[in-house]
Amino acid sequence: MPPPAPQPNVRVVTLTIDGKDFSARADETVIELCRENKIPIPSLCYMDGLSIWGACRLCLVEVVGQGRLVAACSTRVAEGMNIRTNTERLQRYRRTIVELLFAERNHVCSVCVSNGHCELQWLAQKCGVDHVRVPYRQVRNEVDSSHEMFRLDHNRCILCTRCVRVCDEIEGAHTWDVMGRGSDCRVITDLARPWGESETCTGCGKCVQVCPTGALVKQGTSAGEMVKDQHFLPILARRRHAQ
Amino acid sequence: MTTPATPRITVATAWLDGCSGCHMSFLDMDERLVDLAQKIDIVYSPLVDTKELPEQVDVGILEGSISSESDLHHAKEFRKHCKLLISLGDCAVNGNVPAMRNPFKLADVIDRAYRENVDLQPQLPTVGVPVLFQQVRPIHGCVKVDVFVPGCPPHADAIFYVLNELIEGRTPDPSRVTRFGA
Ligand code: SF4
Ligand code: SF4
Ligand code: SF4
Ligand code: FES
């Protein structure tokens, strides 16, 4: 869904988060309210300025009186809501989600170009993931180095689709898509042709900057050198949505 | 040497499929080692001379992953004789660089290392080398591990923090001080 355009006369609701009272605009999502108030909620697919995807489930929170957990990025605030963001159950689930991401593809942080600048690596530490309890899948994934400036390493991709969304919604090129299901799921460029042969890619590098991991990087970077700059996104997103 | 008032904690260390970097980081604790030496006794390690793992050790520290019969044997011995077992460093904790060969066939990896990339006398070493497993595993893929200290290598401060917490009788939380790839 497209990000909600701010409306002039929205209602204000009051709700409780971790025992504290807050008021919020009724069109805000739980994660937006938490970010404004510095309440940490782990997230990977959510990115301020892009549409909401709701796929990684790291942002799950508890709503008191409701058995089902909800994704903070795709749930709007409501009057009287009582939210818990950091219960033992949530910590356990978050840990497991991060571990599964590590086990699914091949993450070798020590030799990764994004070492020290990676959101997945940082989240693992935050969530107390000091080892992975499930066996690693150990499947070899392709690396596409055909683009003259950028490289895609499927081994590090967590399928957050930030690249797909920024390319479509902000750059307007729509080079990226998602293909395949389950463990065959992949991000692709131009109907699964090598990136370097893409006729739609403008070479803007926005996908590289928003990618949370070392999956999309600049060519020529070595271990730990790939630092990302995401400052452009809120500015461009605001201008686009104002149009 | 005088006998200490309280019995010291006995520590054993070994490196399996690792580069010795984690042991170097251990030595990097520098002058803190002097303090530590008042509280711990290293009873078996590549850093000391003893050839036999004692019957009962308080803390076992393993560097490196399990890539061969010999690594597995070591890991089992440590588990059997150590009250508490620590995986030290990314190779021990998650396979890290040694496990990068896992998606490939072992025969292809050996060919690449000992034949394809060799100019002079390409040959497989056969004397005194353990048989490699098809798959490299982290230590906890084979034996139960109690404390995990990620990092490549974990910083000396992180190792000191973990040992010190254990000496003080607390449960260390290594994620406070180190992470994968640190
Ligand atoms: S992408 Fe992140 S988590 Fe994966 S290997 Fe690189 S630094 Fe580690
Ligand atoms: S670099 Fe190419 S693929 Fe990436 S966002 Fe820009 S246009 Fe899209
Ligand atoms: S390439 Fe990066 S941004 Fe794109 S889906 Fe994979 S992890 Fe997300
Ligand atoms: S951040 Fe909410 S599901 Fe990914």
GROMACS .gro file of C-alpha atoms and ligand atoms in nm:
model
  453
    1MET     CA    1   0.000   0.000   0.000
    2PRO     CA    2   0.121   0.355  -0.070
    3PRO     CA    3   0.235   0.553   0.233
    4PRO     CA    4  -0.061   0.747   0.371
    5ALA     CA    5  -0.049   1.110   0.262
    6PRO     CA    6  -0.066   1.333   0.572
    7GLN     CA    7  -0.411   1.487   0.598
    8PRO     CA    8  -0.479   1.827   0.749
    9ASN     CA    9  -0.763   1.738   0.987
   10VAL     CA   10  -0.689   1.396   1.131
   11ARG     CA   11  -0.820   1.282   1.463
   12VAL     CA   12  -0.589   1.239   1.758
   13VAL     CA   13  -0.601   0.914   1.954
   14THR     CA   14  -0.449   0.821   2.287
   15LEU     CA   15  -0.290   0.487   2.356
   16THR     CA   16  -0.046   0.313   2.589
   17ILE     CA   17   0.294   0.177   2.493
   18ASP     CA   18   0.494  -0.016   2.751
   19GLY     CA   19   0.287   0.139   3.031
   20LYS     CA   20   0.330   0.500   2.916
   21ASP     CA   21   0.056   0.715   2.763
   22PHE     CA   22   0.095   0.867   2.417
   23SER     CA   23  -0.120   1.063   2.180
   24ALA     CA   24  -0.087   1.020   1.807
   25ARG     CA   25  -0.251   1.117   1.481
   26ALA     CA   26  -0.504   0.849   1.387
   27ASP     CA   27  -0.335   0.794   1.049
   28GLU     CA   28   0.001   0.701   1.202
   29THR     CA   29   0.134   0.348   1.225
   30VAL     CA   30   0.261   0.201   1.551
   31ILE     CA   31   0.620   0.196   1.427
   32GLU     CA   32   0.606   0.564   1.326
   33LEU     CA   33   0.483   0.661   1.672
   34CYS     CA   34   0.751   0.447   1.836
   35ARG     CA   35   1.026   0.597   1.618
   36GLU     CA   36   0.911   0.951   1.704
   37ASN     CA   37   0.929   0.864   2.072
   38LYS     CA   38   1.258   0.674   2.057
   39ILE     CA   39   1.099   0.342   2.152
   40PRO     CA   40   1.318   0.085   1.980
   41ILE     CA   41   1.138  -0.159   1.748
   42PRO     CA   42   1.359  -0.382   1.535
   43SER     CA   43   1.273  -0.376   1.165
   44LEU     CA   44   1.427  -0.470   0.833
   45CYS     CA   45   1.176  -0.434   0.552
   46TYR     CA   46   1.026  -0.110   0.689
   47MET     CA   47   1.189   0.207   0.563
   48ASP     CA   48   1.066   0.561   0.617
   49GLY     CA   49   0.985   0.701   0.273
   50LEU     CA   50   0.898   0.370   0.105
   51SER     CA   51   0.565   0.189   0.089
   52ILE     CA   52   0.492  -0.070   0.354
   53TRP     CA   53   0.576  -0.432   0.285
   54GLY     CA   54   0.526  -0.613   0.618
   55ALA     CA   55   0.739  -0.913   0.529
   56CYS     CA   56   1.024  -0.949   0.777
   57ARG     CA   57   0.803  -0.968   1.091
   58LEU     CA   58   1.081  -0.832   1.309
   59CYS     CA   59   0.861  -0.543   1.418
   60LEU     CA   60   0.600  -0.767   1.583
   61VAL     CA   61   0.446  -0.621   1.899
   62GLU     CA   62   0.184  -0.743   2.145
   63VAL     CA   63  -0.154  -0.575   2.174
   64VAL     CA   64  -0.296  -0.647   2.518
   65GLY     CA   65  -0.621  -0.842   2.496
   66GLN     CA   66  -0.542  -0.970   2.148
   67GLY     CA   67  -0.385  -1.315   2.108
   68ARG     CA   68  -0.237  -1.242   1.766
   69LEU     CA   69   0.086  -1.044   1.740
   70VAL     CA   70   0.076  -0.750   1.501
   71ALA     CA   71   0.343  -0.595   1.278
   72ALA     CA   72   0.412  -0.244   1.407
   73CYS     CA   73   0.497  -0.121   1.056
   74SER     CA   74   0.161  -0.212   0.908
   75THR     CA   75  -0.074  -0.149   1.200
   76ARG     CA   76  -0.237   0.186   1.258
   77VAL     CA   77  -0.267   0.329   1.605
   78ALA     CA   78  -0.616   0.318   1.757
   79GLU     CA   79  -0.790   0.476   2.053
   80GLY     CA   80  -0.724   0.290   2.377
   81MET     CA   81  -0.469   0.048   2.229
   82ASN     CA   82  -0.236  -0.104   2.487
   83ILE     CA   83   0.090  -0.213   2.325
   84ARG     CA   84   0.391  -0.401   2.460
   85THR     CA   85   0.708  -0.379   2.255
   86ASN     CA   86   0.963  -0.583   2.442
   87THR     CA   87   0.818  -0.884   2.622
   88GLU     CA   88   1.007  -1.207   2.666
   89ARG     CA   89   0.793  -1.371   2.400
   90LEU     CA   90   0.874  -1.097   2.148
   91GLN     CA   91   1.244  -1.118   2.228
   92ARG     CA   92   1.232  -1.491   2.168
   93TYR     CA   93   1.054  -1.455   1.834
   94ARG     CA   94   1.285  -1.178   1.714
   95ARG     CA   95   1.586  -1.385   1.800
   96THR     CA   96   1.450  -1.678   1.605
   97ILE     CA   97   1.368  -1.464   1.301
   98VAL     CA   98   1.721  -1.323   1.293
   99GLU     CA   99   1.872  -1.670   1.333
  100LEU     CA  100   1.665  -1.804   1.044
  101LEU     CA  101   1.786  -1.518   0.824
  102PHE     CA  102   2.146  -1.611   0.902
  103ALA     CA  103   2.083  -1.981   0.841
  104GLU     CA  104   1.900  -1.930   0.513
  105ARG     CA  105   2.182  -1.787   0.299
  106ASN     CA  106   2.554  -1.734   0.352
  107HIS     CA  107   2.653  -1.456   0.586
  108VAL     CA  108   3.021  -1.440   0.667
  109CYS     CA  109   3.044  -1.104   0.840
  110SER     CA  110   3.421  -1.113   0.889
  111VAL     CA  111   3.484  -1.098   0.514
  112CYS     CA  112   3.170  -0.908   0.408
  113VAL     CA  113   3.202  -0.566   0.245
  114SER     CA  114   2.927  -0.445   0.479
  115ASN     CA  115   3.095  -0.566   0.799
  116GLY     CA  116   3.035  -0.300   1.063
  117HIS     CA  117   2.775  -0.114   0.853
  118CYS     CA  118   2.506  -0.379   0.821
  119GLU     CA  119   2.157  -0.361   0.968
  120LEU     CA  120   2.122  -0.739   0.995
  121GLN     CA  121   2.451  -0.774   1.179
  122TRP     CA  122   2.361  -0.488   1.411
  123LEU     CA  123   2.016  -0.633   1.481
  124ALA     CA  124   2.167  -0.972   1.560
  125GLN     CA  125   2.378  -0.811   1.829
  126LYS     CA  126   2.084  -0.606   1.961
  127CYS     CA  127   1.864  -0.914   1.982
  128GLY     CA  128   2.136  -1.113   2.159
  129VAL     CA  129   2.195  -1.354   1.872
  130ASP     CA  130   2.544  -1.481   1.959
  131HIS     CA  131   2.495  -1.808   1.770
  132VAL     CA  132   2.244  -1.973   1.539
  133ARG     CA  133   2.060  -2.273   1.682
  134VAL     CA  134   1.930  -2.417   1.357
  135PRO     CA  135   2.160  -2.582   1.099
  136TYR     CA  136   2.274  -2.358   0.813
  137ARG     CA  137   2.125  -2.439   0.472
  138GLN     CA  138   2.467  -2.422   0.303
  139VAL     CA  139   2.335  -2.356  -0.044
  140ARG     CA  140   2.545  -2.170  -0.295
  141ASN     CA  141   2.390  -1.848  -0.426
  142GLU     CA  142   2.487  -1.650  -0.734
  143VAL     CA  143   2.671  -1.319  -0.745
  144ASP     CA  144   2.586  -1.079  -1.028
  145SER     CA  145   2.882  -0.851  -1.103
  146SER     CA  146   2.772  -0.757  -1.453
  147HIS     CA  147   2.684  -0.396  -1.367
  148GLU     CA  148   2.977  -0.162  -1.416
  149MET     CA  149   2.922   0.017  -1.085
  150PHE     CA  150   2.733  -0.219  -0.857
  151ARG     CA  151   2.722  -0.581  -0.747
  152LEU     CA  152   2.443  -0.808  -0.625
  153ASP     CA  153   2.532  -1.094  -0.392
  154HIS     CA  154   2.230  -1.319  -0.334
  155ASN     CA  155   2.417  -1.485  -0.046
  156ARG     CA  156   2.357  -1.172   0.164
  157CYS     CA  157   2.003  -1.091   0.048
  158ILE     CA  158   1.725  -1.111   0.306
  159LEU     CA  159   1.444  -1.036   0.056
  160CYS     CA  160   1.330  -0.719   0.229
  161THR     CA  161   1.242  -0.570  -0.116
  162ARG     CA  162   1.367  -0.224  -0.024
  163CYS     CA  163   1.556  -0.224  -0.356
  164VAL     CA  164   1.239  -0.313  -0.548
  165ARG     CA  165   1.040  -0.037  -0.381
  166VAL     CA  166   1.297   0.244  -0.398
  167CYS     CA  167   1.363   0.176  -0.766
  168ASP     CA  168   0.993   0.176  -0.849
  169GLU     CA  169   0.860   0.441  -0.612
  170ILE     CA  170   1.143   0.693  -0.592
  171GLU     CA  171   1.362   0.648  -0.899
  172GLY     CA  172   1.067   0.547  -1.117
  173ALA     CA  173   1.271   0.292  -1.312
  174HIS     CA  174   1.123  -0.033  -1.179
  175THR     CA  175   1.427  -0.241  -1.262
  176TRP     CA  176   1.378  -0.483  -0.970
  177ASP     CA  177   1.122  -0.753  -0.910
  178VAL     CA  178   1.089  -1.066  -0.701
  179MET     CA  179   1.085  -1.409  -0.865
  180GLY     CA  180   1.025  -1.761  -0.731
  181ARG     CA  181   0.880  -1.893  -0.408
  182GLY     CA  182   1.013  -2.022  -0.078
  183SER     CA  183   1.384  -2.095  -0.081
  184ASP     CA  184   1.396  -2.021  -0.458
  185CYS     CA  185   1.282  -1.664  -0.402
  186ARG     CA  186   1.519  -1.409  -0.560
  187VAL     CA  187   1.531  -1.041  -0.644
  188ILE     CA  188   1.580  -0.999  -1.019
  189THR     CA  189   1.659  -0.717  -1.260
  190ASP     CA  190   1.466  -0.678  -1.587
  191LEU     CA  191   1.294  -1.017  -1.620
  192ALA     CA  192   1.588  -1.203  -1.468
  193ARG     CA  193   1.853  -1.073  -1.709
  194PRO     CA  194   2.200  -0.977  -1.579
  195TRP     CA  195   2.190  -0.635  -1.412
  196GLY     CA  196   2.461  -0.501  -1.641
  197GLU     CA  197   2.235  -0.560  -1.942
  198SER     CA  198   1.940  -0.383  -1.787
  199GLU     CA  199   1.773  -0.129  -2.015
  200THR     CA  200   1.570   0.024  -1.733
  201CYS     CA  201   1.839   0.079  -1.469
  202THR     CA  202   1.956   0.441  -1.466
  203GLY     CA  203   2.259   0.360  -1.252
  204CYS     CA  204   2.136   0.592  -0.976
  205GLY     CA  205   2.249   0.359  -0.696
  206LYS     CA  206   1.944   0.416  -0.475
  207CYS     CA  207   1.888   0.041  -0.439
  208VAL     CA  208   2.245  -0.001  -0.321
  209GLN     CA  209   2.208   0.269  -0.057
  210VAL     CA  210   1.883   0.138   0.092
  211CYS     CA  211   1.983  -0.229   0.096
  212PRO     CA  212   2.024  -0.313   0.466
  213THR     CA  213   2.297  -0.572   0.410
  214GLY     CA  214   2.593  -0.648   0.188
  215ALA     CA  215   2.366  -0.785  -0.088
  216LEU     CA  216   2.380  -0.466  -0.296
  217VAL     CA  217   2.716  -0.291  -0.292
  218LYS     CA  218   2.945  -0.073  -0.497
  219GLN     CA  219   3.201  -0.249  -0.712
  220GLY     CA  220   3.554  -0.229  -0.581
  221THR     CA  221   3.471  -0.230  -0.212
  222SER     CA  222   3.650  -0.478   0.010
  223ALA     CA  223   3.571  -0.613   0.360
  224GLY     CA  224   3.403  -0.350   0.578
  225GLU     CA  225   3.432  -0.070   0.319
  226MET     CA  226   3.070  -0.047   0.206
  227VAL     CA  227   2.915   0.238   0.402
  228LYS     CA  228   2.563   0.331   0.296
  229ASP     CA  229   2.409   0.677   0.278
  230GLN     CA  230   2.032   0.691   0.308
  231HIS     CA  231   1.986   1.063   0.368
  232PHE     CA  232   1.839   1.118   0.023
  233LEU     CA  233   1.533   0.903   0.089
  234PRO     CA  234   1.312   1.107   0.325
  235ILE     CA  235   1.381   1.420   0.121
  236LEU     CA  236   1.297   1.263  -0.215
  237ALA     CA  237   1.002   1.073  -0.067
  238ARG     CA  238   0.848   1.391   0.071
  239ARG     CA  239   0.886   1.568  -0.263
  240ARG     CA  240   0.735   1.278  -0.456
  241HIS     CA  241   0.436   1.245  -0.227
  242ALA     CA  242   0.379   1.620  -0.232
  243GLN     CA  243   0.338   1.610  -0.610
  244MET     CA  244   5.543  -2.006   4.374
  245THR     CA  245   5.313  -1.956   4.672
  246THR     CA  246   4.987  -2.144   4.702
  247PRO     CA  247   4.691  -1.912   4.642
  248ALA     CA  248   4.432  -1.872   4.917
  249THR     CA  249   4.134  -1.960   4.696
  250PRO     CA  250   4.164  -2.240   4.443
  251ARG     CA  251   4.222  -2.097   4.097
  252ILE     CA  252   3.987  -2.163   3.810
  253THR     CA  253   4.142  -2.411   3.569
  254VAL     CA  254   4.125  -2.324   3.199
  255ALA     CA  255   4.201  -2.537   2.893
  256THR     CA  256   4.215  -2.400   2.538
  257ALA     CA  257   4.258  -2.553   2.192
  258TRP     CA  258   4.234  -2.443   1.831
  259LEU     CA  259   4.055  -2.660   1.582
  260ASP     CA  260   3.995  -2.531   1.227
  261GLY     CA  261   4.089  -2.171   1.302
  262CYS     CA  262   4.380  -1.942   1.220
  263SER     CA  263   4.507  -1.898   1.581
  264GLY     CA  264   4.385  -1.538   1.567
  265CYS     CA  265   4.154  -1.590   1.863
  266HIS     CA  266   4.443  -1.718   2.072
  267MET     CA  267   4.645  -1.413   1.963
  268SER     CA  268   4.357  -1.194   2.078
  269PHE     CA  269   4.368  -1.380   2.411
  270LEU     CA  270   4.736  -1.281   2.443
  271ASP     CA  271   4.640  -0.927   2.348
  272MET     CA  272   4.488  -0.890   2.693
  273ASP     CA  273   4.845  -0.782   2.772
  274GLU     CA  274   4.899  -0.669   3.131
  275ARG     CA  275   4.553  -0.790   3.228
  276LEU     CA  276   4.695  -1.139   3.182
  277VAL     CA  277   4.906  -1.077   3.490
  278ASP     CA  278   4.592  -1.013   3.697
  279LEU     CA  279   4.416  -1.306   3.538
  280ALA     CA  280   4.709  -1.532   3.620
  281GLN     CA  281   4.630  -1.476   3.990
  282LYS     CA  282   4.284  -1.618   3.935
  283ILE     CA  283   4.314  -1.879   3.662
  284ASP     CA  284   4.548  -2.163   3.580
  285ILE     CA  285   4.595  -2.253   3.216
  286VAL     CA  286   4.630  -2.627   3.243
  287TYR     CA  287   4.624  -2.723   2.875
  288SER     CA  288   4.666  -2.503   2.568
  289PRO     CA  289   4.882  -2.433   2.263
  290LEU     CA  290   5.014  -2.151   2.483
  291VAL     CA  291   5.158  -2.392   2.743
  292ASP     CA  292   5.354  -2.717   2.740
  293THR     CA  293   5.115  -2.976   2.885
  294LYS     CA  294   5.032  -3.252   2.641
  295GLU     CA  295   4.739  -3.411   2.826
  296LEU     CA  296   4.396  -3.264   2.896
  297PRO     CA  297   4.342  -3.308   3.273
  298GLU     CA  298   4.052  -3.520   3.396
  299GLN     CA  299   3.853  -3.225   3.531
  300VAL     CA  300   3.880  -2.867   3.399
  301ASP     CA  301   3.657  -2.574   3.497
  302VAL     CA  302   3.651  -2.381   3.171
  303GLY     CA  303   3.726  -2.507   2.820
  304ILE     CA  304   3.780  -2.260   2.537
  305LEU     CA  305   3.767  -2.374   2.175
  306GLU     CA  306   3.878  -2.168   1.876
  307GLY     CA  307   3.795  -2.279   1.520
  308SER     CA  308   3.527  -2.492   1.363
  309ILE     CA  309   3.491  -2.867   1.330
  310SER     CA  310   3.624  -2.968   0.989
  311SER     CA  311   3.788  -3.305   1.050
  312GLU     CA  312   3.784  -3.623   1.259
  313SER     CA  313   4.058  -3.475   1.473
  314ASP     CA  314   3.860  -3.155   1.541
  315LEU     CA  315   3.559  -3.360   1.640
  316HIS     CA  316   3.768  -3.574   1.872
  317HIS     CA  317   3.910  -3.263   2.041
  318ALA     CA  318   3.565  -3.109   2.082
  319LYS     CA  319   3.427  -3.427   2.240
  320GLU     CA  320   3.725  -3.450   2.477
  321PHE     CA  321   3.677  -3.089   2.584
  322ARG     CA  322   3.306  -3.143   2.640
  323LYS     CA  323   3.377  -3.451   2.848
  324HIS     CA  324   3.642  -3.295   3.069
  325CYS     CA  325   3.531  -2.930   3.098
  326LYS     CA  326   3.251  -2.812   3.323
  327LEU     CA  327   3.185  -2.510   3.105
  328LEU     CA  328   3.260  -2.492   2.733
  329ILE     CA  329   3.313  -2.164   2.544
  330SER     CA  330   3.306  -2.122   2.165
  331LEU     CA  331   3.560  -1.847   2.103
  332GLY     CA  332   3.541  -1.656   1.776
  333ASP     CA  333   3.328  -1.675   1.463
  334CYS     CA  334   3.481  -1.999   1.328
  335ALA     CA  335   3.379  -2.178   1.647
  336VAL     CA  336   3.048  -1.995   1.674
  337ASN     CA  337   2.919  -2.001   1.316
  338GLY     CA  338   3.173  -2.171   1.085
  339ASN     CA  339   3.292  -1.838   0.943
  340VAL     CA  340   3.568  -1.866   0.679
  341PRO     CA  341   3.636  -2.243   0.713
  342ALA     CA  342   3.266  -2.312   0.642
  343MET     CA  343   3.275  -2.112   0.318
  344ARG     CA  344   3.366  -2.438   0.147
  345ASN     CA  345   3.039  -2.602   0.249
  346PRO     CA  346   2.837  -2.515  -0.061
  347PHE     CA  347   3.106  -2.686  -0.275
  348LYS     CA  348   3.194  -3.054  -0.305
  349LEU     CA  349   3.492  -3.147  -0.086
  350ALA     CA  350   3.672  -3.312  -0.379
  351ASP     CA  351   3.642  -2.990  -0.581
  352VAL     CA  352   3.774  -2.784  -0.290
  353ILE     CA  353   4.074  -3.014  -0.251
  354ASP     CA  354   4.145  -3.006  -0.625
  355ARG     CA  355   4.133  -2.627  -0.621
  356ALA     CA  356   4.367  -2.596  -0.323
  357TYR     CA  357   4.620  -2.869  -0.398
  358ARG     CA  358   4.617  -2.918  -0.775
  359GLU     CA  359   4.460  -2.642  -0.987
  360ASN     CA  360   4.634  -2.348  -0.823
  361VAL     CA  361   4.971  -2.516  -0.777
  362ASP     CA  362   5.261  -2.475  -1.022
  363LEU     CA  363   5.516  -2.714  -0.876
  364GLN     CA  364   5.453  -3.073  -0.771
  365PRO     CA  365   5.078  -3.061  -0.722
  366GLN     CA  366   4.995  -3.334  -0.472
  367LEU     CA  367   4.771  -3.418  -0.182
  368PRO     CA  368   4.939  -3.425   0.159
  369THR     CA  369   4.865  -3.762   0.317
  370VAL     CA  370   5.102  -3.795   0.614
  371GLY     CA  371   4.995  -3.661   0.953
  372VAL     CA  372   4.685  -3.482   0.827
  373PRO     CA  373   4.335  -3.567   0.949
  374VAL     CA  374   4.058  -3.667   0.709
  375LEU     CA  375   3.833  -3.371   0.626
  376PHE     CA  376   3.457  -3.386   0.672
  377GLN     CA  377   3.230  -3.303   0.378
  378GLN     CA  378   3.075  -3.025   0.587
  379VAL     CA  379   3.236  -2.783   0.831
  380ARG     CA  380   3.028  -2.730   1.145
  381PRO     CA  381   3.034  -2.480   1.431
  382ILE     CA  382   3.126  -2.639   1.765
  383HIS     CA  383   2.764  -2.648   1.884
  384GLY     CA  384   2.677  -2.842   1.569
  385CYS     CA  385   2.855  -3.137   1.735
  386VAL     CA  386   2.873  -3.087   2.113
  387LYS     CA  387   2.681  -2.872   2.361
  388VAL     CA  388   2.833  -2.527   2.412
  389ASP     CA  389   2.759  -2.304   2.713
  390VAL     CA  390   2.892  -1.960   2.616
  391PHE     CA  391   2.933  -1.812   2.267
  392VAL     CA  392   3.180  -1.532   2.202
  393PRO     CA  393   3.149  -1.417   1.838
  394GLY     CA  394   3.403  -1.195   1.661
  395CYS     CA  395   3.682  -1.249   1.411
  396PRO     CA  396   3.869  -1.244   1.636
  397PRO     CA  397   3.677  -1.127   1.943
  398HIS     CA  398   3.849  -0.821   2.085
  399ALA     CA  399   4.078  -0.880   2.385
  400ASP     CA  400   3.839  -0.663   2.590
  401ALA     CA  401   3.552  -0.898   2.502
  402ILE     CA  402   3.752  -1.204   2.607
  403PHE     CA  403   3.852  -1.033   2.930
  404TYR     CA  404   3.492  -0.936   3.001
  405VAL     CA  405   3.371  -1.295   2.954
  406LEU     CA  406   3.647  -1.450   3.168
  407ASN     CA  407   3.608  -1.189   3.436
  408GLU     CA  408   3.230  -1.240   3.458
  409LEU     CA  409   3.288  -1.613   3.495
  410ILE     CA  410   3.553  -1.560   3.762
  411GLU     CA  411   3.312  -1.334   3.950
  412GLY     CA  412   3.049  -1.604   3.931
  413ARG     CA  413   2.820  -1.416   3.691
  414THR     CA  414   2.676  -1.529   3.356
  415PRO     CA  415   2.837  -1.323   3.080
  416ASP     CA  416   2.624  -1.167   2.803
  417PRO     CA  417   2.874  -1.153   2.514
  418SER     CA  418   2.635  -0.960   2.285
  419ARG     CA  419   2.701  -0.660   2.507
  420VAL     CA  420   3.061  -0.647   2.393
  421THR     CA  421   3.099  -0.834   2.064
  422ARG     CA  422   2.915  -0.952   1.750
  423PHE     CA  423   2.955  -1.161   1.436
  424GLY     CA  424   3.246  -1.018   1.237
  425ALA     CA  425   3.362  -0.785   1.519
  426SF4     S1  426   2.531  -0.884   0.499
  426SF4    FE1  427   2.553  -0.821   0.712
  426SF4     S2  428   2.501  -1.002   0.831
  426SF4    FE2  429   2.541  -1.068   0.619
  426SF4     S3  430   2.759  -1.122   0.615
  426SF4    FE3  431   2.745  -0.908   0.556
  426SF4     S4  432   2.774  -0.796   0.746
  426SF4    FE4  433   2.722  -1.004   0.804
  427SF4     S1  434   2.057   0.189  -0.971
  427SF4    FE1  435   1.923   0.105  -1.125
  427SF4     S2  436   1.824  -0.062  -1.024
  427SF4    FE2  437   1.912   0.064  -0.861
  427SF4     S3  438   1.746   0.202  -0.801
  427SF4    FE3  439   1.867   0.306  -0.957
  427SF4     S4  440   1.763   0.258  -1.145
  427SF4    FE4  441   1.689   0.113  -0.996
  428SF4     S1  442   1.907  -0.698  -0.238
  428SF4    FE1  443   1.916  -0.587  -0.043
  428SF4     S2  444   1.746  -0.443  -0.054
  428SF4    FE2  445   1.711  -0.595  -0.214
  428SF4     S3  446   1.579  -0.748  -0.117
  428SF4    FE3  447   1.789  -0.819  -0.093
  428SF4     S4  448   1.851  -0.741   0.106
  428SF4    FE4  449   1.668  -0.626   0.049
  429FES     S1  450   0.948  -0.404   0.958
  429FES    FE1  451   0.743  -0.468   0.994
  429FES     S2  452   0.737  -0.656   0.893
  429FES    FE2  453   0.937  -0.586   0.840
   0.00000   0.00000   0.00000
